[in-house]
Amino acid sequence: MLNKTFISLALTAAVSTSAIAATEQDVENSFYPYKNGVPSFNGLSAGMTINQGNVEQFKEVLDPAMYEFIKAGDTEVKVGETTSFDLHSSYVNATKANLANVKLGANPGEISGSVAGRPFPEEPSLDDPRAGEKLAWNYKYGYNWGDSAAIMPFYWKFRNMETGKLERTLKFNFHFLNFTHRTEQAPTPAITPNPSNLFRGIYVQVLEPFDVKNTQLLIQRFEDDLKRDNAYLYLGFQRRVRRLSSGQVTDSFLGSDVMIEDFEGYNGRISDMKWTFKGARNMLVPMYNHNEMELDSESHKDDEGYQVVAFGGKGNCFPNVTYQLRKVYEVESASVDSNHPISKRQHFIDAQTFTIPRNITYDRKGDMWKSWSIGQAHPDHHLPQNKGKGVAIDDAFTMVDMQAQHCTTGQFKGIVDPKLTPESKMTVQNLRASGK
């Protein structure tokens, strides 16, 4: 009896640590961290370049992988002015409306009261053993791509980093749709009916080259984080749909350096990882105004005059974009599955947007393996239709395999427009219909 009472009290205490409601001031601090000024670092200024000659001076504001790249002469970092990426007011207001309701459950992957908005806007504490988990929920229920969006088109290039040889180019369309936790696109806060109780759908279609044309991927993520995603692959040359096993999301996706689990910085369940908050810091991350960057007219140019970001550096593996000094949260995620191919990821989460512009992946031995960057473009300096959408636009990525000296790069045309991603796209029936 005594042991049961002790366990019950311990679980109650664990839950109560997450039940302390945030305040409206916490919300203001979370969404507008630069309201009273931007971070600074001795000797660092907008317009300068960090290279081999001065990298030691700025090591403190670089993540470990980027420091190694610059030190080796693989790339340079151009410093841009720190700007505010204000998220849509509907998302901020939804956060305020749910302040007193959101609580962690007794076990990782359990949460209650989160209808829409940022679940835990309060400043994380190193004294809170579940701070990392709360930050992971903020990312999962973040405003990344808003309620729905499309990348049309999306170019992936496979490159030999040593020789610079372009080995292969894939052209995709990607679509994202939130079924729940919606704040701006009607209907809000959820699409109904939703009999499977889905949280999010991700749909991918390969357009080129011919040998993989019409290959499609569908991920259906449940509101219940403890349920495994439904993931389906349609192979164009076989004209059949097959269900992916959980292990296949950590395989190379279509021969690239990217796993399905790598999408957007982390594309998996909260409950699949042990999350540890390592602290807040000011760090240089790739966030910028797309229209002011060096653009690539050869890879893509359309009737709107839109061009994708250009790449340079060793092997043309690095986007030619500016980095801002911003507040980030460093969080480690370690797989609870001992058979997982990595030991951990080191996430550098932007504290304002809760996107993940920088990641480092470590192999099973604990050695640095892959470096992920995803440039975030301000929506007001991008496509005209994205202006005022309050979404940090995924704009250019690179996944560098540091051990194999190989990279996969991505160039986006991201569009926040609900008409491009109807609910019907997130069905198995759509895979079959689109593959004909």
Short mmCIF file of C-alpha atoms in Angstrom, two decimals:
data_model
loop_
_atom_site.label_atom_id
_atom_site.label_comp_id
_atom_site.label_asym_id
_atom_site.label_seq_id
_atom_site.Cartn_x
_atom_site.Cartn_y
_atom_site.Cartn_z
CA MET A 1 0.00 0.00 0.00
CA LEU A 2 2.80 2.38 0.93
CA ASN A 3 4.61 1.73 -2.37
CA LYS A 4 1.42 2.42 -4.36
CA THR A 5 0.89 5.65 -2.47
CA PHE A 6 4.49 6.72 -3.13
CA ILE A 7 4.19 5.98 -6.85
CA SER A 8 0.90 7.86 -7.04
CA LEU A 9 2.40 10.89 -5.33
CA ALA A 10 5.45 10.79 -7.61
CA LEU A 11 3.28 10.72 -10.73
CA THR A 12 1.14 13.56 -9.40
CA ALA A 13 4.27 15.62 -8.77
CA ALA A 14 5.59 14.87 -12.26
CA VAL A 15 2.36 16.05 -13.84
CA SER A 16 2.06 19.08 -11.61
CA THR A 17 5.46 20.39 -12.73
CA SER A 18 3.93 20.95 -16.17
CA ALA A 19 0.64 22.32 -14.87
CA ILE A 20 1.90 25.73 -13.75
CA ALA A 21 0.15 28.06 -16.16
CA ALA A 22 2.17 30.50 -18.22
CA THR A 23 1.23 34.18 -18.22
CA GLU A 24 0.44 36.63 -21.01
CA GLN A 25 3.83 38.20 -20.34
CA ASP A 26 5.39 34.80 -21.06
CA VAL A 27 3.56 34.82 -24.39
CA GLU A 28 4.87 38.30 -25.24
CA ASN A 29 8.42 37.29 -24.33
CA SER A 30 8.16 34.07 -26.36
CA PHE A 31 6.77 35.56 -29.58
CA TYR A 32 8.55 38.94 -29.52
CA PRO A 33 12.03 38.29 -28.07
CA TYR A 34 13.59 41.25 -29.92
CA LYS A 35 11.01 43.83 -28.88
CA ASN A 36 13.50 45.58 -26.61
CA GLY A 37 16.63 44.98 -28.68
CA VAL A 38 18.54 42.32 -30.57
CA PRO A 39 21.41 40.15 -29.28
CA SER A 40 25.00 41.21 -29.85
CA PHE A 41 28.44 39.67 -29.64
CA ASN A 42 31.79 41.40 -29.35
CA GLY A 43 33.17 42.19 -32.82
CA LEU A 44 30.19 40.78 -34.71
CA SER A 45 28.28 43.09 -37.05
CA ALA A 46 25.86 42.80 -39.95
CA GLY A 47 27.63 42.79 -43.30
CA MET A 48 30.80 41.04 -42.14
CA THR A 49 31.96 37.56 -43.17
CA ILE A 50 33.19 34.83 -40.84
CA ASN A 51 35.90 32.73 -42.47
CA GLN A 52 39.05 30.76 -41.64
CA GLY A 53 40.85 33.94 -40.66
CA ASN A 54 38.50 35.02 -37.88
CA VAL A 55 36.42 31.93 -36.99
CA GLU A 56 38.08 31.44 -33.58
CA GLN A 57 36.84 34.85 -32.50
CA PHE A 58 33.23 33.80 -33.16
CA LYS A 59 33.31 30.14 -32.11
CA GLU A 60 30.96 30.88 -29.22
CA VAL A 61 28.11 31.93 -31.56
CA LEU A 62 28.52 29.00 -33.98
CA ASP A 63 27.29 25.45 -33.55
CA PRO A 64 30.05 22.77 -33.49
CA ALA A 65 29.50 21.55 -37.08
CA MET A 66 29.40 25.01 -38.63
CA TYR A 67 32.54 25.94 -36.72
CA GLU A 68 34.32 22.89 -38.19
CA PHE A 69 33.16 23.71 -41.74
CA ILE A 70 34.41 27.28 -41.54
CA LYS A 71 37.65 26.29 -39.83
CA ALA A 72 38.34 23.80 -42.66
CA GLY A 73 37.58 26.43 -45.33
CA ASP A 74 34.53 24.52 -46.59
CA THR A 75 32.28 27.57 -46.33
CA GLU A 76 32.00 31.11 -45.01
CA VAL A 77 29.14 32.75 -43.13
CA LYS A 78 27.87 36.17 -44.10
CA VAL A 79 26.26 37.94 -41.16
CA GLY A 80 22.88 39.59 -41.65
CA GLU A 81 20.87 41.95 -39.46
CA THR A 82 18.77 40.24 -36.78
CA THR A 83 15.10 40.73 -37.64
CA SER A 84 11.82 39.73 -36.02
CA PHE A 85 9.91 36.85 -37.66
CA ASP A 86 6.48 37.65 -36.23
CA LEU A 87 4.17 34.64 -36.43
CA HIS A 88 0.54 35.13 -37.47
CA SER A 89 -1.57 36.88 -34.82
CA SER A 90 -4.10 34.02 -34.91
CA TYR A 91 -1.45 31.64 -33.59
CA VAL A 92 -0.39 34.08 -30.85
CA ASN A 93 -4.03 34.62 -29.82
CA ALA A 94 -4.67 30.86 -29.74
CA THR A 95 -1.68 30.51 -27.41
CA LYS A 96 -3.18 33.10 -25.05
CA ALA A 97 -6.58 31.40 -25.13
CA ASN A 98 -5.10 28.06 -24.00
CA LEU A 99 -2.66 29.24 -21.34
CA ALA A 100 -4.36 27.63 -18.38
CA ASN A 101 -5.29 24.37 -20.08
CA VAL A 102 -2.13 22.67 -21.38
CA LYS A 103 -0.51 19.95 -19.27
CA LEU A 104 1.97 17.15 -19.88
CA GLY A 105 0.79 13.67 -19.08
CA ALA A 106 2.59 11.29 -16.78
CA ASN A 107 4.55 9.74 -19.67
CA PRO A 108 6.42 11.18 -22.66
CA GLY A 109 4.09 11.63 -25.63
CA GLU A 110 1.09 12.44 -23.45
CA ILE A 111 -0.39 15.93 -23.41
CA SER A 112 -3.81 17.38 -22.62
CA GLY A 113 -5.56 20.70 -23.18
CA SER A 114 -3.60 21.75 -26.27
CA VAL A 115 -6.19 22.93 -28.80
CA ALA A 116 -4.09 25.37 -30.84
CA GLY A 117 -1.14 27.72 -30.42
CA ARG A 118 2.17 27.21 -28.59
CA PRO A 119 1.64 24.73 -25.76
CA PHE A 120 4.40 25.95 -23.42
CA PRO A 121 5.33 29.61 -24.07
CA GLU A 122 7.09 30.05 -20.73
CA GLU A 123 10.90 30.27 -20.68
CA PRO A 124 12.33 26.76 -20.23
CA SER A 125 14.35 26.00 -17.11
CA LEU A 126 17.35 23.71 -16.73
CA ASP A 127 15.84 22.72 -13.38
CA ASP A 128 12.77 21.30 -15.13
CA PRO A 129 13.48 17.64 -16.04
CA ARG A 130 10.79 17.79 -18.75
CA ALA A 131 11.80 21.10 -20.31
CA GLY A 132 13.17 19.36 -23.41
CA GLU A 133 9.91 17.51 -23.90
CA LYS A 134 7.94 20.76 -23.64
CA LEU A 135 10.14 22.36 -26.28
CA ALA A 136 9.58 19.34 -28.52
CA TRP A 137 5.82 19.86 -28.20
CA ASN A 138 6.26 23.54 -29.07
CA TYR A 139 8.03 22.41 -32.24
CA LYS A 140 5.46 19.74 -33.13
CA TYR A 141 2.52 22.12 -32.63
CA GLY A 142 4.42 25.07 -34.08
CA TYR A 143 3.48 27.31 -36.98
CA ASN A 144 5.91 25.72 -39.41
CA TRP A 145 4.16 26.18 -42.80
CA GLY A 146 1.09 27.43 -40.94
CA ASP A 147 -2.13 25.42 -41.24
CA SER A 148 -1.23 24.20 -44.75
CA ALA A 149 1.23 24.99 -47.50
CA ALA A 150 2.89 23.60 -50.61
CA ILE A 151 6.39 23.50 -52.04
CA MET A 152 5.91 23.55 -55.80
CA PRO A 153 8.47 22.77 -57.05
CA PHE A 154 11.18 21.47 -54.72
CA TYR A 155 14.61 20.52 -56.12
CA TRP A 156 16.94 18.03 -54.40
CA LYS A 157 20.49 17.70 -55.68
CA PHE A 158 22.93 14.94 -54.74
CA ARG A 159 26.55 16.08 -54.74
CA ASN A 160 30.01 14.67 -54.20
CA MET A 161 31.47 17.14 -51.74
CA GLU A 162 35.08 16.43 -52.67
CA THR A 163 34.70 16.85 -56.45
CA GLY A 164 31.61 19.05 -56.60
CA LYS A 165 30.08 16.66 -59.11
CA LEU A 166 26.30 16.92 -59.37
CA GLU A 167 25.22 13.29 -59.37
CA ARG A 168 21.44 13.55 -59.57
CA THR A 169 18.57 16.05 -59.42
CA LEU A 170 15.08 15.19 -58.20
CA LYS A 171 12.10 17.49 -58.68
CA PHE A 172 9.21 17.16 -56.21
CA ASN A 173 6.01 18.69 -54.99
CA PHE A 174 5.57 18.62 -51.19
CA HIS A 175 2.31 19.38 -49.36
CA PHE A 176 1.59 19.88 -45.65
CA LEU A 177 -1.84 19.98 -43.98
CA ASN A 178 -2.80 20.26 -40.31
CA PHE A 179 -6.10 18.57 -39.49
CA THR A 180 -6.06 19.92 -35.93
CA HIS A 181 -4.37 22.83 -34.08
CA ARG A 182 -5.41 25.19 -36.88
CA THR A 183 -5.59 28.93 -36.21
CA GLU A 184 -5.84 30.89 -39.48
CA GLN A 185 -7.16 28.86 -42.42
CA ALA A 186 -10.81 27.81 -42.17
CA PRO A 187 -11.99 25.64 -40.59
CA THR A 188 -10.44 26.30 -37.18
CA PRO A 189 -9.35 24.77 -34.86
CA ALA A 190 -9.88 21.47 -36.69
CA ILE A 191 -11.08 19.87 -39.92
CA THR A 192 -14.16 17.74 -39.35
CA PRO A 193 -15.10 15.02 -39.77
CA ASN A 194 -11.74 13.48 -38.89
CA PRO A 195 -12.60 9.86 -38.05
CA SER A 196 -8.97 8.74 -37.78
CA ASN A 197 -8.17 11.68 -35.46
CA LEU A 198 -5.21 12.78 -37.58
CA PHE A 199 -3.03 15.71 -36.57
CA ARG A 200 -1.04 16.25 -39.77
CA GLY A 201 -0.61 14.95 -43.27
CA ILE A 202 2.49 15.16 -45.48
CA TYR A 203 2.25 14.29 -49.16
CA VAL A 204 5.23 14.06 -51.54
CA GLN A 205 5.20 13.46 -55.30
CA VAL A 206 8.27 13.03 -57.50
CA LEU A 207 8.00 14.83 -60.85
CA GLU A 208 11.46 14.09 -62.30
CA PRO A 209 13.56 12.19 -63.35
CA PHE A 210 11.71 9.56 -65.33
CA ASP A 211 12.97 6.50 -63.43
CA VAL A 212 11.30 7.65 -60.18
CA LYS A 213 8.51 9.81 -61.64
CA ASN A 214 5.22 9.47 -59.75
CA THR A 215 6.87 7.94 -56.72
CA GLN A 216 4.73 9.28 -53.87
CA LEU A 217 4.97 9.36 -50.09
CA LEU A 218 2.08 9.88 -47.70
CA ILE A 219 2.49 10.32 -43.95
CA GLN A 220 -0.56 10.46 -41.72
CA ARG A 221 0.34 11.57 -38.19
CA PHE A 222 -2.16 11.00 -35.42
CA GLU A 223 -3.24 13.43 -32.74
CA ASP A 224 -2.33 10.68 -30.26
CA ASP A 225 1.47 10.79 -30.22
CA LEU A 226 1.63 7.23 -28.87
CA LYS A 227 0.16 5.88 -32.13
CA ARG A 228 2.63 5.16 -34.90
CA ASP A 229 2.27 7.17 -38.12
CA ASN A 230 0.61 5.63 -41.12
CA ALA A 231 3.23 5.91 -43.88
CA TYR A 232 2.67 4.79 -47.47
CA LEU A 233 4.87 4.73 -50.55
CA TYR A 234 3.55 4.56 -54.11
CA LEU A 235 6.14 3.30 -56.58
CA GLY A 236 5.40 4.65 -60.04
CA PHE A 237 7.14 1.86 -61.93
CA GLN A 238 5.21 -0.81 -59.97
CA ARG A 239 1.93 1.12 -59.81
CA ARG A 240 1.21 -0.11 -56.32
CA VAL A 241 0.97 1.30 -52.80
CA ARG A 242 2.92 -0.31 -50.01
CA ARG A 243 2.94 0.52 -46.34
CA LEU A 244 6.26 1.54 -44.83
CA SER A 245 7.51 -0.15 -41.70
CA SER A 246 8.65 2.05 -38.81
CA GLY A 247 12.31 1.20 -39.56
CA GLN A 248 12.12 2.55 -43.11
CA VAL A 249 11.71 6.16 -41.95
CA THR A 250 15.38 6.03 -40.92
CA ASP A 251 16.58 4.68 -44.28
CA SER A 252 18.02 6.90 -46.98
CA PHE A 253 15.08 8.50 -48.81
CA LEU A 254 15.39 7.83 -52.56
CA GLY A 255 19.17 7.53 -52.31
CA SER A 256 19.68 10.92 -50.64
CA ASP A 257 21.52 11.84 -47.44
CA VAL A 258 18.12 12.52 -45.84
CA MET A 259 15.91 10.18 -43.80
CA ILE A 260 12.14 10.67 -43.70
CA GLU A 261 12.69 11.25 -39.98
CA ASP A 262 14.97 14.22 -40.87
CA PHE A 263 12.27 16.25 -42.66
CA GLU A 264 11.93 19.79 -41.26
CA GLY A 265 14.57 19.09 -38.61
CA TYR A 266 12.65 16.25 -36.97
CA ASN A 267 9.73 14.35 -38.46
CA GLY A 268 8.66 11.81 -35.89
CA ARG A 269 6.83 11.25 -32.64
CA ILE A 270 7.69 12.97 -29.36
CA SER A 271 7.48 9.57 -27.67
CA ASP A 272 10.18 8.07 -29.92
CA MET A 273 12.87 10.24 -28.32
CA LYS A 274 14.23 11.26 -24.94
CA TRP A 275 14.37 15.07 -25.01
CA THR A 276 16.91 17.02 -22.97
CA PHE A 277 17.08 20.81 -22.73
CA LYS A 278 20.72 21.96 -22.76
CA GLY A 279 20.15 25.69 -22.40
CA ALA A 280 19.40 28.91 -24.26
CA ARG A 281 22.08 30.77 -26.19
CA ASN A 282 22.60 33.36 -28.91
CA MET A 283 23.78 31.69 -32.12
CA LEU A 284 24.13 32.41 -35.84
CA VAL A 285 21.43 30.63 -37.83
CA PRO A 286 20.32 30.85 -41.52
CA MET A 287 17.37 33.25 -41.41
CA TYR A 288 17.07 36.00 -44.00
CA ASN A 289 15.09 37.85 -46.69
CA HIS A 290 14.92 35.61 -49.77
CA ASN A 291 14.65 38.48 -52.25
CA GLU A 292 17.95 39.93 -51.02
CA MET A 293 19.98 36.71 -51.36
CA GLU A 294 22.08 35.39 -54.25
CA LEU A 295 19.60 33.51 -56.44
CA ASP A 296 19.97 30.67 -58.92
CA SER A 297 18.37 31.36 -62.30
CA GLU A 298 19.57 28.10 -63.85
CA SER A 299 17.77 25.63 -61.56
CA HIS A 300 14.42 27.37 -61.64
CA LYS A 301 12.77 30.45 -63.08
CA ASP A 302 9.05 30.70 -63.73
CA ASP A 303 6.47 33.12 -65.09
CA GLU A 304 6.34 34.89 -61.72
CA GLY A 305 10.06 35.56 -62.01
CA TYR A 306 10.74 33.51 -58.88
CA GLN A 307 14.24 32.09 -58.49
CA VAL A 308 15.57 29.68 -55.88
CA VAL A 309 18.54 30.29 -53.57
CA ALA A 310 22.01 29.68 -55.03
CA PHE A 311 24.59 27.36 -53.42
CA GLY A 312 28.36 27.57 -53.04
CA GLY A 313 31.17 26.50 -50.75
CA LYS A 314 32.84 23.11 -50.89
CA GLY A 315 31.06 20.89 -53.40
CA ASN A 316 28.34 23.57 -53.76
CA CYS A 317 26.89 22.09 -50.57
CA PHE A 318 26.12 25.34 -48.72
CA PRO A 319 23.32 27.85 -49.42
CA ASN A 320 24.52 31.38 -50.20
CA VAL A 321 22.43 33.04 -47.50
CA THR A 322 23.04 35.30 -44.54
CA TYR A 323 22.98 34.17 -40.91
CA GLN A 324 21.37 36.13 -38.09
CA LEU A 325 22.45 36.17 -34.45
CA ARG A 326 19.32 34.88 -32.72
CA LYS A 327 18.17 33.33 -29.49
CA VAL A 328 18.03 29.54 -29.78
CA TYR A 329 17.22 26.64 -27.50
CA GLU A 330 19.64 23.73 -27.63
CA VAL A 331 17.83 20.42 -27.24
CA GLU A 332 19.13 16.88 -27.55
CA SER A 333 16.95 14.01 -28.72
CA ALA A 334 18.13 10.44 -28.17
CA SER A 335 16.17 7.49 -29.54
CA VAL A 336 14.51 5.19 -27.04
CA ASP A 337 15.03 2.37 -29.58
CA SER A 338 18.50 0.85 -29.24
CA ASN A 339 18.36 -0.23 -32.91
CA HIS A 340 18.05 3.33 -34.19
CA PRO A 341 20.92 4.21 -36.59
CA ILE A 342 21.88 7.37 -34.67
CA SER A 343 22.81 8.02 -31.05
CA LYS A 344 21.34 11.52 -30.85
CA ARG A 345 20.47 14.74 -32.62
CA GLN A 346 21.52 18.15 -31.40
CA HIS A 347 18.72 20.58 -32.31
CA PHE A 348 19.18 24.34 -32.33
CA ILE A 349 15.58 25.58 -32.20
CA ASP A 350 14.84 29.21 -33.04
CA ALA A 351 13.23 30.61 -29.90
CA GLN A 352 10.82 32.90 -31.75
CA THR A 353 9.47 30.63 -34.52
CA PHE A 354 10.25 27.15 -33.12
CA THR A 355 11.61 26.08 -36.48
CA ILE A 356 14.89 24.12 -36.48
CA PRO A 357 17.37 25.93 -38.75
CA ARG A 358 20.37 23.91 -37.50
CA ASN A 359 20.74 20.24 -36.49
CA ILE A 360 23.68 17.93 -35.92
CA THR A 361 23.25 14.16 -36.11
CA TYR A 362 25.63 11.80 -34.29
CA ASP A 363 26.26 8.17 -35.25
CA ARG A 364 25.96 5.22 -32.90
CA LYS A 365 29.54 5.71 -31.69
CA GLY A 366 28.72 9.29 -30.74
CA ASP A 367 30.75 10.88 -33.56
CA MET A 368 29.47 13.82 -35.58
CA TRP A 369 27.87 12.35 -38.70
CA LYS A 370 25.50 14.73 -40.52
CA SER A 371 24.88 18.47 -40.50
CA TRP A 372 21.42 19.82 -41.34
CA SER A 373 20.66 23.43 -42.25
CA ILE A 374 17.29 24.75 -43.35
CA GLY A 375 17.20 28.41 -44.25
CA GLN A 376 14.15 30.33 -43.05
CA ALA A 377 12.98 33.19 -45.27
CA HIS A 378 10.85 36.06 -43.98
CA PRO A 379 7.40 35.82 -45.62
CA ASP A 380 7.26 39.56 -46.32
CA HIS A 381 10.38 39.34 -48.54
CA HIS A 382 9.46 36.31 -50.59
CA LEU A 383 6.61 35.58 -53.03
CA PRO A 384 3.95 38.31 -53.04
CA GLN A 385 1.26 35.82 -51.96
CA ASN A 386 3.28 34.94 -48.83
CA LYS A 387 3.40 38.51 -47.55
CA GLY A 388 1.63 38.93 -44.23
CA LYS A 389 1.15 35.17 -43.74
CA GLY A 390 3.25 35.11 -40.56
CA VAL A 391 5.04 31.89 -41.56
CA ALA A 392 8.81 31.42 -41.53
CA ILE A 393 9.26 30.00 -45.06
CA ASP A 394 11.48 26.94 -45.48
CA ASP A 395 13.67 28.14 -48.33
CA ALA A 396 16.90 26.17 -48.79
CA PHE A 397 18.32 23.11 -47.05
CA THR A 398 21.51 21.12 -47.00
CA MET A 399 22.22 17.77 -45.38
CA VAL A 400 25.97 17.21 -45.32
CA ASP A 401 27.30 13.74 -44.54
CA MET A 402 30.53 14.83 -42.91
CA GLN A 403 31.96 11.32 -42.84
CA ALA A 404 31.20 10.41 -46.47
CA GLN A 405 31.90 13.94 -47.78
CA HIS A 406 28.61 13.99 -49.62
CA CYS A 407 25.58 16.27 -49.50
CA THR A 408 21.96 16.60 -50.54
CA THR A 409 20.74 20.14 -51.10
CA GLY A 410 17.20 21.48 -51.44
CA GLN A 411 15.84 24.57 -53.20
CA PHE A 412 12.23 25.56 -52.47
CA LYS A 413 9.37 27.49 -53.94
CA GLY A 414 7.21 27.56 -50.83
CA ILE A 415 3.63 28.85 -51.13
CA VAL A 416 1.18 29.42 -48.27
CA ASP A 417 -2.13 28.87 -50.06
CA PRO A 418 -4.84 26.50 -48.77
CA LYS A 419 -6.19 25.87 -52.28
CA LEU A 420 -3.00 23.98 -53.17
CA THR A 421 -3.42 21.38 -50.42
CA PRO A 422 -6.98 20.05 -50.16
CA GLU A 423 -7.79 17.39 -47.58
CA SER A 424 -8.16 14.82 -50.39
CA LYS A 425 -4.39 14.90 -51.03
CA MET A 426 -3.78 13.19 -47.71
CA THR A 427 -5.46 9.90 -48.65
CA VAL A 428 -4.27 6.55 -50.00
CA GLN A 429 -6.85 6.91 -52.75
CA ASN A 430 -5.03 10.03 -53.96
CA LEU A 431 -1.80 8.05 -54.26
CA ARG A 432 -3.45 5.63 -56.66
CA ALA A 433 -5.27 8.32 -58.63
CA SER A 434 -2.20 10.55 -58.99
CA GLY A 435 0.01 7.65 -60.01
CA LYS A 436 -1.95 6.74 -63.12
#
